[in-house]
Amino acid sequence: MRGPSSRALAARLHRGEHVARAQQRLSHLIRDLLTEGARIGDIRDDIAPGELAIFCLHALAAASSLPSKAAVRRLVAVTLAGLRPLRASGR
């Protein structure tokens, strides 16, 4: 008799409350880093850090469905570019 498939095990693991807590902790960690970055002027401050954290997590979660390492690098570059502070034109 064979055991559950790795896909079934992964699905079971990801349903747990511990995963939800870990995701929340990660979101809070990123939010806090973005808050500090905005405070010192390295991260845009026109969007709430909690919202930016959600954007980042969802964008980077998409990396698992990309076809190549080059595509993942582009996704990370685009995500990081979106975090940069807005500059007045002509500066």
mmCIF file of C-alpha atoms in Angstrom, residues 41-86:
data_model
loop_
_atom_site.group_PDB
_atom_site.id
_atom_site.type_symbol
_atom_site.label_atom_id
_atom_site.label_comp_id
_atom_site.label_asym_id
_atom_site.label_seq_id
_atom_site.Cartn_x
_atom_site.Cartn_y
_atom_site.Cartn_z
ATOM 1 C CA GLY A 41 12.727 57.590 2.462
ATOM 2 C CA ASP A 42 13.836 54.361 0.764
ATOM 3 C CA ILE A 43 10.309 53.032 0.170
ATOM 4 C CA ARG A 44 7.296 54.845 -1.252
ATOM 5 C CA ASP A 45 4.977 56.313 1.361
ATOM 6 C CA ASP A 46 1.874 56.955 -0.750
ATOM 7 C CA ILE A 47 0.532 53.429 -0.143
ATOM 8 C CA ALA A 48 0.019 51.940 3.316
ATOM 9 C CA PRO A 49 2.839 49.527 4.240
ATOM 10 C CA GLY A 50 0.351 46.746 5.031
ATOM 11 C CA GLU A 51 -1.127 47.027 1.562
ATOM 12 C CA LEU A 52 2.334 47.081 -0.031
ATOM 13 C CA ALA A 53 3.253 43.970 1.950
ATOM 14 C CA ILE A 54 0.232 42.145 0.528
ATOM 15 C CA PHE A 55 1.170 43.277 -2.999
ATOM 16 C CA CYS A 56 4.723 41.995 -2.528
ATOM 17 C CA LEU A 57 3.684 38.639 -1.120
ATOM 18 C CA HIS A 58 1.211 38.000 -3.908
ATOM 19 C CA ALA A 59 3.620 39.130 -6.613
ATOM 20 C CA LEU A 60 6.408 36.941 -5.308
ATOM 21 C CA ALA A 61 4.063 33.971 -4.809
ATOM 22 C CA ALA A 62 3.518 34.148 -8.558
ATOM 23 C CA ALA A 63 7.179 33.262 -9.039
ATOM 24 C CA SER A 64 6.395 29.563 -8.606
ATOM 25 C CA SER A 65 4.349 29.590 -11.808
ATOM 26 C CA LEU A 66 6.924 31.365 -13.962
ATOM 27 C CA PRO A 67 8.708 29.383 -16.672
ATOM 28 C CA SER A 68 12.310 30.384 -15.981
ATOM 29 C CA LYS A 69 14.774 31.864 -13.522
ATOM 30 C CA ALA A 70 15.054 34.878 -15.822
ATOM 31 C CA ALA A 71 11.300 35.452 -15.507
ATOM 32 C CA VAL A 72 11.563 35.219 -11.707
ATOM 33 C CA ARG A 73 14.382 37.792 -11.757
ATOM 34 C CA ARG A 74 12.211 40.116 -13.848
ATOM 35 C CA LEU A 75 9.305 39.687 -11.426
ATOM 36 C CA VAL A 76 11.542 40.563 -8.490
ATOM 37 C CA ALA A 77 12.921 43.585 -10.374
ATOM 38 C CA VAL A 78 9.420 44.840 -11.194
ATOM 39 C CA THR A 79 8.286 44.290 -7.594
ATOM 40 C CA LEU A 80 11.280 46.181 -6.210
ATOM 41 C CA ALA A 81 10.782 49.003 -8.728
ATOM 42 C CA GLY A 82 7.218 49.363 -7.495
ATOM 43 C CA LEU A 83 8.472 49.916 -3.949
ATOM 44 C CA ARG A 84 10.734 52.826 -4.845
ATOM 45 C CA PRO A 85 9.621 56.235 -3.646
ATOM 46 C CA LEU A 86 7.893 58.431 -6.173
#
